[in-house]
Short mmCIF file of C-alpha atoms in Angstrom, two decimals:
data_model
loop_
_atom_site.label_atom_id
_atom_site.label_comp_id
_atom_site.label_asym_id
_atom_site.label_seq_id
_atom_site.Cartn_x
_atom_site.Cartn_y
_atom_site.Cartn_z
CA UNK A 53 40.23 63.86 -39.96
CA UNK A 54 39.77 60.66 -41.95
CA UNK A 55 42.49 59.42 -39.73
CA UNK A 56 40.06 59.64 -36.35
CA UNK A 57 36.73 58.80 -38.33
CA UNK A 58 38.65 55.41 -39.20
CA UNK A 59 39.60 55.02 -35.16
CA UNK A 60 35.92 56.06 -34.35
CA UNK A 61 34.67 53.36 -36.70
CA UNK A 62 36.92 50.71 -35.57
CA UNK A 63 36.07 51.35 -31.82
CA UNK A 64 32.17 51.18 -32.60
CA UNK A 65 32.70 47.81 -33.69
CA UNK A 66 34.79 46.67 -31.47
CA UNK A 67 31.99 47.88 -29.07
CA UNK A 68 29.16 46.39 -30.62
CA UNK A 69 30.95 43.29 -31.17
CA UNK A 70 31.57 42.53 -27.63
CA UNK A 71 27.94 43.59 -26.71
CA UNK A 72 27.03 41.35 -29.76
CA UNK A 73 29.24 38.39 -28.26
CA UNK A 74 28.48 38.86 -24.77
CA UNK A 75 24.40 38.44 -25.93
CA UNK A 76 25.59 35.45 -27.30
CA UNK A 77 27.12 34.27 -24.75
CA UNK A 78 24.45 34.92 -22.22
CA UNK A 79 21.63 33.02 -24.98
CA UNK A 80 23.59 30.13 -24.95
CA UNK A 81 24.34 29.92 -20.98
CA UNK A 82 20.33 30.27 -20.47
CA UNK A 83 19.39 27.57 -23.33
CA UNK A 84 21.90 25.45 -21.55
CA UNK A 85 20.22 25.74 -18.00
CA UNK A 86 16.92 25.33 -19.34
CA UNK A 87 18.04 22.12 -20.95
CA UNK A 88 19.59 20.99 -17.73
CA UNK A 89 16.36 21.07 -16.06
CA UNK A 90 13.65 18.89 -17.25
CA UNK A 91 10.16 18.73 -16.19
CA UNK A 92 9.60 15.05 -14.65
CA UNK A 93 5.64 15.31 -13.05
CA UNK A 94 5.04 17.79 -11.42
CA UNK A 95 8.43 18.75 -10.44
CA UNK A 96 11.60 20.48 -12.23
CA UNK A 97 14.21 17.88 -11.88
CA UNK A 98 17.83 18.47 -13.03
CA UNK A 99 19.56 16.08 -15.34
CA UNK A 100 22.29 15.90 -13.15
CA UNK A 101 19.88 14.64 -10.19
CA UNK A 102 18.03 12.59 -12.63
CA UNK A 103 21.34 10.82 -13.30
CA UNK A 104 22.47 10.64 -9.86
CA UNK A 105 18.82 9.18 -8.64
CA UNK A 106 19.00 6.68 -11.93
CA UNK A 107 22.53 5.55 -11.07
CA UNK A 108 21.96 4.94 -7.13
CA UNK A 109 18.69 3.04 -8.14
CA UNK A 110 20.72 0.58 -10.23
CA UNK A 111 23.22 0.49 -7.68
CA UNK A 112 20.78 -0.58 -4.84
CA UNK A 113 18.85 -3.13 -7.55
CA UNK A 114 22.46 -4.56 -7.83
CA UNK A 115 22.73 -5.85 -3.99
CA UNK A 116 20.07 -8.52 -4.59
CA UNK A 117 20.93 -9.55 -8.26
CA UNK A 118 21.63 -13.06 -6.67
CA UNK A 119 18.32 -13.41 -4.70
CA UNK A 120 16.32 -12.72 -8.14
CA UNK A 121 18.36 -14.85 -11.03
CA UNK A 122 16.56 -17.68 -11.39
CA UNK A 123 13.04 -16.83 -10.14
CA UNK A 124 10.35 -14.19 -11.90
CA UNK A 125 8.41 -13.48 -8.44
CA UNK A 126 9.83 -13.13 -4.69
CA UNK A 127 7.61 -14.95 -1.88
CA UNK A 128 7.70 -13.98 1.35
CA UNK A 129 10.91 -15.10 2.14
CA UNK A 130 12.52 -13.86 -0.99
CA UNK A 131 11.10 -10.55 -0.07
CA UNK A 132 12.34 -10.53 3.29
CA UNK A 133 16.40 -11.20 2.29
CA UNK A 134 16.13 -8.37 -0.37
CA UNK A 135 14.79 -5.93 2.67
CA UNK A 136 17.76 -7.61 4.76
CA UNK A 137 20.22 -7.40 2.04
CA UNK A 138 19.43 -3.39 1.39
CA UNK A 139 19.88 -2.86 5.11
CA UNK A 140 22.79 -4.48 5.74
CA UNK A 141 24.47 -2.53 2.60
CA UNK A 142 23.13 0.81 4.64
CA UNK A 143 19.98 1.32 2.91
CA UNK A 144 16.67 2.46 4.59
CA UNK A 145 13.86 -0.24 2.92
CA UNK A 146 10.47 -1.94 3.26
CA UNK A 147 8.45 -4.23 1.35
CA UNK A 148 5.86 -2.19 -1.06
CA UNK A 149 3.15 -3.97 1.27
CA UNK A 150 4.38 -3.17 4.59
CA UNK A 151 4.41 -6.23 5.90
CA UNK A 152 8.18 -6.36 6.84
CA UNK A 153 9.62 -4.32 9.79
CA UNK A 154 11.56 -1.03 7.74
CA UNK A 155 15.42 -1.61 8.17
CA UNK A 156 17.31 1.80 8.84
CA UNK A 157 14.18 2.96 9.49
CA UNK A 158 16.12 5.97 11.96
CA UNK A 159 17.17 7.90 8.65
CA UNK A 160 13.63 8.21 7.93
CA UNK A 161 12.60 9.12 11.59
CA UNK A 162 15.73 12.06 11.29
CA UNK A 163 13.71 13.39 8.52
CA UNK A 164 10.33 13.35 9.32
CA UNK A 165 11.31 15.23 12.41
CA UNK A 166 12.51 17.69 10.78
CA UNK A 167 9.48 17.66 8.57
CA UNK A 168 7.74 18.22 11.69
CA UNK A 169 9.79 20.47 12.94
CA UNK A 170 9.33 22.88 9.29
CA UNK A 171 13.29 22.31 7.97
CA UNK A 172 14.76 21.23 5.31
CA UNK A 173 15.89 18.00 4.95
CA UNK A 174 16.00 15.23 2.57
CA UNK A 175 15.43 11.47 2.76
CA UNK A 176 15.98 8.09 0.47
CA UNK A 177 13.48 5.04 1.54
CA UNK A 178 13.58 1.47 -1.39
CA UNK A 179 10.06 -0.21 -1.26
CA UNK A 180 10.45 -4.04 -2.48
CA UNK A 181 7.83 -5.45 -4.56
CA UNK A 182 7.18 -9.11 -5.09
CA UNK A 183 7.84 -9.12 -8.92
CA UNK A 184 11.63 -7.88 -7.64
CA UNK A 185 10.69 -4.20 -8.53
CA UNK A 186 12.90 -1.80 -6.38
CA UNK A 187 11.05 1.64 -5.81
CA UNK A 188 12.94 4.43 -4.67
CA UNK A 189 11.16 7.27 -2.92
CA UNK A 190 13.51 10.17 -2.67
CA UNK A 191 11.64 12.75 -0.15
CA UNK A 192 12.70 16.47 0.39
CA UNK A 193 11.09 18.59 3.42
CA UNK A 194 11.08 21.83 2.42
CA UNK A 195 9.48 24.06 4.78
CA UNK A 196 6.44 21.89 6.01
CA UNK A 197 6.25 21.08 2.86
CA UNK A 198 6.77 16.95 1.39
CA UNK A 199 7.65 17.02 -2.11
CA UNK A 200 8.90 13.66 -3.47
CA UNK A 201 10.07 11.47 -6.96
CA UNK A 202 9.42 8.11 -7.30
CA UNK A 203 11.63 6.28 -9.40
CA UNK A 204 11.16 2.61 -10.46
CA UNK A 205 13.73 0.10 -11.59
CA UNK A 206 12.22 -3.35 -12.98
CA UNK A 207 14.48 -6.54 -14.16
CA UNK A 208 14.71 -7.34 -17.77
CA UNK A 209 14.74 -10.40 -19.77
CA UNK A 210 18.54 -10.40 -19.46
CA UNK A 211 17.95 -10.27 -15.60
CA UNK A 212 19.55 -6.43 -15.58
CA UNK A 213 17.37 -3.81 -13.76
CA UNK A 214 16.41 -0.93 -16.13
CA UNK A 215 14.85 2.58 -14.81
CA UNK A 216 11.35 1.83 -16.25
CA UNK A 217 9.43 5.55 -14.16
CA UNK A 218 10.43 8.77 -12.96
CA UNK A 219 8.05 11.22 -11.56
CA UNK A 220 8.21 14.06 -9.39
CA UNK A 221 5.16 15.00 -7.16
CA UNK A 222 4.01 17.37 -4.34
CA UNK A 223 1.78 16.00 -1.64
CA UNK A 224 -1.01 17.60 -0.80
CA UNK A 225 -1.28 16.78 2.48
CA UNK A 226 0.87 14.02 4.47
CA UNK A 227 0.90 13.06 8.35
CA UNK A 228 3.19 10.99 10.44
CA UNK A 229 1.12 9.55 13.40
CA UNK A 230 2.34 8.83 17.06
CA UNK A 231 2.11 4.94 16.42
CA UNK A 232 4.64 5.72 13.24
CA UNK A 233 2.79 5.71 9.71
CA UNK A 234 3.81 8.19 7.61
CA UNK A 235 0.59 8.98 5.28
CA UNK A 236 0.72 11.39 2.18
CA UNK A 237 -1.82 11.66 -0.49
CA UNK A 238 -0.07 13.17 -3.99
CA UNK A 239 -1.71 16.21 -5.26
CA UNK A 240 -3.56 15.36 -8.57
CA UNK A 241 -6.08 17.36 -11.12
CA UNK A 242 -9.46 17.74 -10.21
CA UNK A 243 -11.68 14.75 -11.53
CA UNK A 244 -8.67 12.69 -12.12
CA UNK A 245 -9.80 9.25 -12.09
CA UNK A 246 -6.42 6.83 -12.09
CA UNK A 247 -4.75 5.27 -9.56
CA UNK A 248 -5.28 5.94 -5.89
CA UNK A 249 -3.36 9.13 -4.63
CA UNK A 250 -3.00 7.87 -1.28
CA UNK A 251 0.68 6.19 -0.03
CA UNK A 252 1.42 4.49 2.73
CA UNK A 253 4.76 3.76 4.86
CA UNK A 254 5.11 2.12 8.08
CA UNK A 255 8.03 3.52 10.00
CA UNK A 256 7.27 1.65 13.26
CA UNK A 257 8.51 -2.17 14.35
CA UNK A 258 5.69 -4.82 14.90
CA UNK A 259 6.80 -8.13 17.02
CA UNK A 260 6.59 -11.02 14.32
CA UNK A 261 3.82 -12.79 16.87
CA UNK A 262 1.24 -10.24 15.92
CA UNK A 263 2.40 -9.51 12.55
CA UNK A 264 1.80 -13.37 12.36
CA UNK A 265 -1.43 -13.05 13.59
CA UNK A 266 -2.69 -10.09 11.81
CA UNK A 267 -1.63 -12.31 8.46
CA UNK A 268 -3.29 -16.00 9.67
CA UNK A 269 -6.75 -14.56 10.89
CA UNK A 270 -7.82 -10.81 9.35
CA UNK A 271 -5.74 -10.11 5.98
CA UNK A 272 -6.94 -13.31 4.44
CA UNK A 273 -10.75 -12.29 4.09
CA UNK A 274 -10.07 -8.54 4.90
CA UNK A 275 -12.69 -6.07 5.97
CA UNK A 276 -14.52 -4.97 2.73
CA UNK A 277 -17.65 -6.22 1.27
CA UNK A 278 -18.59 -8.36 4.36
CA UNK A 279 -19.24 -7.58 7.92
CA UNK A 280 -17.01 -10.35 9.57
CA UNK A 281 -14.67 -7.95 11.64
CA UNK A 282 -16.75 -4.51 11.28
CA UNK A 283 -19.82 -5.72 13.58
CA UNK A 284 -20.55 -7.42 16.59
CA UNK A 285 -21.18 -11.10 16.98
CA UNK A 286 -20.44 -14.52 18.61
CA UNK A 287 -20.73 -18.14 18.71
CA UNK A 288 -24.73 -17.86 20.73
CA UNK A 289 -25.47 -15.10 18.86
CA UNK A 290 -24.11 -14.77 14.88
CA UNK A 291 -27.34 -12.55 13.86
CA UNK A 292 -24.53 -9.77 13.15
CA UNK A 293 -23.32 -11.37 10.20
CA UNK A 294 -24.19 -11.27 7.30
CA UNK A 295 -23.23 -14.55 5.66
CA UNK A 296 -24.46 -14.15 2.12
CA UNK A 297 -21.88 -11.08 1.71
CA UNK A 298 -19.30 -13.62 3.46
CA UNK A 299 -19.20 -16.74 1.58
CA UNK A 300 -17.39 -15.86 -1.53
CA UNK A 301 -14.50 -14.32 0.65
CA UNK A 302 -14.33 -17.39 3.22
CA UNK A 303 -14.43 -19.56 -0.35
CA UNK A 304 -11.23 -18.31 -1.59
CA UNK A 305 -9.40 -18.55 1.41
CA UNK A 306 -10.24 -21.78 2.13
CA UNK A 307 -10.15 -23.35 -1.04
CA UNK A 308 -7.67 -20.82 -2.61
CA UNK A 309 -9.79 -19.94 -6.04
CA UNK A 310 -12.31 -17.01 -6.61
CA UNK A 311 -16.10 -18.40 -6.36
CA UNK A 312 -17.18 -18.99 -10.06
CA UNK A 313 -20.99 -17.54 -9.14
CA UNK A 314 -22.05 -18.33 -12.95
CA UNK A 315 -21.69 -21.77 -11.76
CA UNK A 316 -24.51 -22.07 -9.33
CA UNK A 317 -26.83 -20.03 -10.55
CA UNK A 318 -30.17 -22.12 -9.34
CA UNK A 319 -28.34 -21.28 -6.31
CA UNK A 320 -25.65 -23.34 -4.02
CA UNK A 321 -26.36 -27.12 -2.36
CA UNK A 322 -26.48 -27.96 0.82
CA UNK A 323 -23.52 -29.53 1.68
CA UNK A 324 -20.74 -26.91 0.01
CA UNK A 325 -22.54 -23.80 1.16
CA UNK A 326 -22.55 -25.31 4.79
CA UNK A 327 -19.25 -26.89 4.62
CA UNK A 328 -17.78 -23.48 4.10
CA UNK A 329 -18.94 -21.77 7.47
CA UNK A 330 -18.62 -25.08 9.31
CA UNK A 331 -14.68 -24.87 8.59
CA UNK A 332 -14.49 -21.02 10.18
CA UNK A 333 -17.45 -21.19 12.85
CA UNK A 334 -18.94 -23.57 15.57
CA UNK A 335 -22.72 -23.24 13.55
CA UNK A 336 -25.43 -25.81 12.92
CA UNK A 337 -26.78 -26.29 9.71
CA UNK A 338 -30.34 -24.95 11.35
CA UNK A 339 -28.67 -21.43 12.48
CA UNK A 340 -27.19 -21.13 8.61
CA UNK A 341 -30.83 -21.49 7.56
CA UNK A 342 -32.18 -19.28 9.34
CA UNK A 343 -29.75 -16.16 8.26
CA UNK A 344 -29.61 -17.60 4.38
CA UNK A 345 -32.35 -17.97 2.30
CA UNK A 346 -32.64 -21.74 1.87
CA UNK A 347 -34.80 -23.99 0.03
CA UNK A 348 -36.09 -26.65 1.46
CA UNK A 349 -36.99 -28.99 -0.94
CA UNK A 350 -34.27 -28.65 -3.60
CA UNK A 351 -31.85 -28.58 -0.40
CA UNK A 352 -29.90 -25.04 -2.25
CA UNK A 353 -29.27 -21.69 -1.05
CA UNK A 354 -30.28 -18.92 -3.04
CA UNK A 355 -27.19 -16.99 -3.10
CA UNK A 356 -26.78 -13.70 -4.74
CA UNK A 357 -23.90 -11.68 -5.62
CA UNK A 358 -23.37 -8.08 -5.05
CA UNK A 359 -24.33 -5.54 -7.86
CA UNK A 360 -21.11 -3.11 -8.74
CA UNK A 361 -23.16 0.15 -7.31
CA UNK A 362 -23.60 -2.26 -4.00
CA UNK A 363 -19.72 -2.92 -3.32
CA UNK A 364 -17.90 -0.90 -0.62
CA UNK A 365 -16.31 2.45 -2.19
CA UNK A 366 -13.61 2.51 0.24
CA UNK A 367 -10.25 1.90 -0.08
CA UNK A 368 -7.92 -0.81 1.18
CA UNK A 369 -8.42 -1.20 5.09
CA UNK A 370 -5.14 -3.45 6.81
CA UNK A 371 -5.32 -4.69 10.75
CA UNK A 372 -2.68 -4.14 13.14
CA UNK A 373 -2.68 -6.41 15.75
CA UNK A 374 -1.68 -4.36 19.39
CA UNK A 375 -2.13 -6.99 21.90
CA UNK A 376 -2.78 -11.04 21.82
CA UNK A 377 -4.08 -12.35 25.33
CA UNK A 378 -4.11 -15.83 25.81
CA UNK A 379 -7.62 -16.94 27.54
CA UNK A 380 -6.59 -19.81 28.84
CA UNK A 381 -9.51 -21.93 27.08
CA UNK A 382 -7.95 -22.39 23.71
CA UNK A 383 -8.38 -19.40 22.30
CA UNK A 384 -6.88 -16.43 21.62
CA UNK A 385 -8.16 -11.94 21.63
CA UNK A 386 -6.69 -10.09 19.00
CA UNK A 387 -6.77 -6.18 19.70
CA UNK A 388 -6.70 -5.03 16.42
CA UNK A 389 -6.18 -1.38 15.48
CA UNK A 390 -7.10 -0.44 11.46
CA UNK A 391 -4.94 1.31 9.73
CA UNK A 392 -6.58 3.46 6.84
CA UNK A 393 -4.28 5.25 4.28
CA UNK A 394 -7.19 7.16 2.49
CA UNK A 395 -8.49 8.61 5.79
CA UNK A 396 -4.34 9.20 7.09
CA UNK A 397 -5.37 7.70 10.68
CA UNK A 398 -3.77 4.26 11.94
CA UNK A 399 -6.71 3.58 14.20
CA UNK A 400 -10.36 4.10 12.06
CA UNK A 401 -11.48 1.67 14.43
CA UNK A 402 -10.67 -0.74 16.90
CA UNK A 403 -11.70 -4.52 17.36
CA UNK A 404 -11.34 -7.36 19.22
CA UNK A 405 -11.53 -10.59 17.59
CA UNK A 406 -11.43 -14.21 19.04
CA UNK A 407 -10.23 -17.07 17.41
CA UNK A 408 -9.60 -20.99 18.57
CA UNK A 409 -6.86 -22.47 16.87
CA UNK A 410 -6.82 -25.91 15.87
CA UNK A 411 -4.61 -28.82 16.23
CA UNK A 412 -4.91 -29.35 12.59
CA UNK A 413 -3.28 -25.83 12.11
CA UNK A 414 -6.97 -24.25 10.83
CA UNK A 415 -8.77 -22.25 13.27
CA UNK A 416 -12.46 -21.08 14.04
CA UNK A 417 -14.13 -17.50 14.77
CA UNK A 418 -15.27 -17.53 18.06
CA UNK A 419 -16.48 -13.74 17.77
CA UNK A 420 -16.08 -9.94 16.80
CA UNK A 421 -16.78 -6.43 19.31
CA UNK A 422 -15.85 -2.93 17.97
CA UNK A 423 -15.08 -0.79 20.20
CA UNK A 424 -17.63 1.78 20.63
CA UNK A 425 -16.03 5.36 19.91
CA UNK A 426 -17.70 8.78 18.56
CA UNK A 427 -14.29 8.67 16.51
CA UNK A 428 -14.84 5.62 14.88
CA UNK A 429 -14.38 4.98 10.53
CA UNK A 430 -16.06 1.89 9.53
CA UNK A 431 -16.93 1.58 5.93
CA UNK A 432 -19.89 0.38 4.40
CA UNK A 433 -21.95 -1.17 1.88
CA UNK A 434 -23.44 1.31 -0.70
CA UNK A 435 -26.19 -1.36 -0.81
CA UNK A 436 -26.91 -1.60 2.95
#
């Protein structure tokens, strides 16, 4: 009897010791795939991709090492070998402003028809910023669905790129338009008041003439805070404008330094206020004075600057420029469709804008129409 009570014993812990072990064992194997997986954002990223993402960054920052040794920011033609330099080492890239046609951009088109289409698919696009940041937007389509991580690599003092941001997001809503801008705004908390939420990527090729143009004649003054290419005017009529909101944007662009308005504060003589819209339009001194208030016998214009409440809320607003017809009396019609990222539509509005270029290589505005449509997005002035 003591014989089979020592067997019985012996097999009871043998039992429990395996159930003990294989507990164990099954503990450790969980703690270990909870520590592979790491919350980055909003998304559950493995270590593993985290690596891989890291490593192919560096990789990619690698190909234009040369390109960014001995300068601290790119200009536009630094800008423009890195995009070349990532394309012609098989990488699908842009510029972070868009202003560069996307090389490779048909592995992005593959997966954003699939998006489309509701399948699963997954995409890598590099965005090149001026300071020689690479961005790398790694997008996966998962049932209709855009979830992406954007990882950043920035150069160092030793001119090495270092992973400086990783962050996994969901997109609350995205749309990739006929004309080929892909929009998505990244789902945030309620009230959240940092940067904007709203991306943009255009997938589409634009003909370097009207990129050109777009650059020389809209992007320098823009479209918020001033009226210039949001109403209608012309040379025999500029009662559209409104100059007083315009001056401090045709300042810096022609002299290349923000208006200092603590400067003139008894308000703005004659001569510089004038010599301003005499450089951009075909307008006597007479038709300035009668849209400005002027005063006469201390020859100044009493110009006033904006309150914060009074500035345009919207966004950033960029032209596209469609079509450039030549009219045969030195000047030039820009159809210009605008593209608006925070309202996902590549045509809020549409204008035509004339412009006389000079021999000098400066240029006038000859005038401004917007199309009329019920469909139409122009912002404006909180003040107005």
């Amino acid at each position: 009897m003591k014989k089979y009570s020592v067997i019985l014993i012996c097999l009871l812990c043998l039992i429990f010791g395996v159930s003990c072990s294989k507990k164990e064992d099954t503990a450790e194997k969980n703690q270990e795939q909870t520590k592979s997986y790491q919350t980055v954002g909003d998304l559950e990223i493995s270590e593993k991709e985290q690596e891989k993402i890291s490593e192919d960054l560096l990789k990619a920052a690698e190909v234009y090492s040369e390109q960014f040794k001995d300068t601290e920011l790119l200009d536009e033609t630094g800008i423009s070998a890195v995009v070349s330099a990532l394309g012609e080492n098989g990488y699908c890239a842009i510029d972070e402003e868009n202003q560069l046609n996307m090389v490779n951009a048909d592995q992005l088109e593959s997966f954003l028809s699939s998006l489309k289409a509701e399948k699963n698919e997954e995409a890598v696009v590099y965005l090149v910023g001026d300071s020689g940041e690479l961005v790398r937007l790694d997008f996966y389509a998962r049932g209709g669905s855009l979830v992406y991580i954007r990882t950043v690599a920035k150069w160092n003092e030793r001119k090495k790129p270092e992973i400086t941001y990783m962050g996994g997001f969901e997109a609350k809503s995205w749309k990739y338009t006929d004309r080929g801008y892909l929009f998505f705004e990244k789902k945030q908390a309620a009230g959240y008041d940092g940067e904007t939420p709203y991306s943009m990527i255009r997938v589409s090729q634009i003909s370097e003439e009207n990129r050109q143009a777009a650059a020389t004649y809209i992007e320098n003054i823009g479209y918020l805070n001033q009226n210039l290419f949001t109403s209608d005017w012309t040379e025999a009529d500029f009662s559209g404008l409104d100059l007083m909101d315009l001056y401090e944007y045709l300042y810096a662009d022609l002299y290349g330094k923000h208006f200092d308005a603590d400067a003139y504060q008894d308000g703005i003589p004659k001569e510089e206020f004038e010599a301003v819209f005499q450089h951009y339009f075909r307008i006597s001194s007479e038709k300035i004075q009668e849209l400005v208030p002027f005063d006469a016998e201390k020859q100044m214009y009493q110009w006033e600057e904006r309150e914060g409440a009074d500035y345009t809320s919207a966004r950033s607003l960029d032209p596209e420029v469609t079509e450039i017809k030549d009219n045969g009396d030195g000047t030039l019609t820009l159809t210009v469709a605008v593209v608006w990222a925070e309202k996902e539509t590549d045509q809020a509005f549409v204008h035509k804008l004339t412009v006389r270029p000079l021999s000098d290589g400066s240029y006038q505005y000859v005038s401004n129409e917007v199309e009329d449509s019920e469909d139409n997005l122009i912002p404006e002035s909180p003040g107005n």
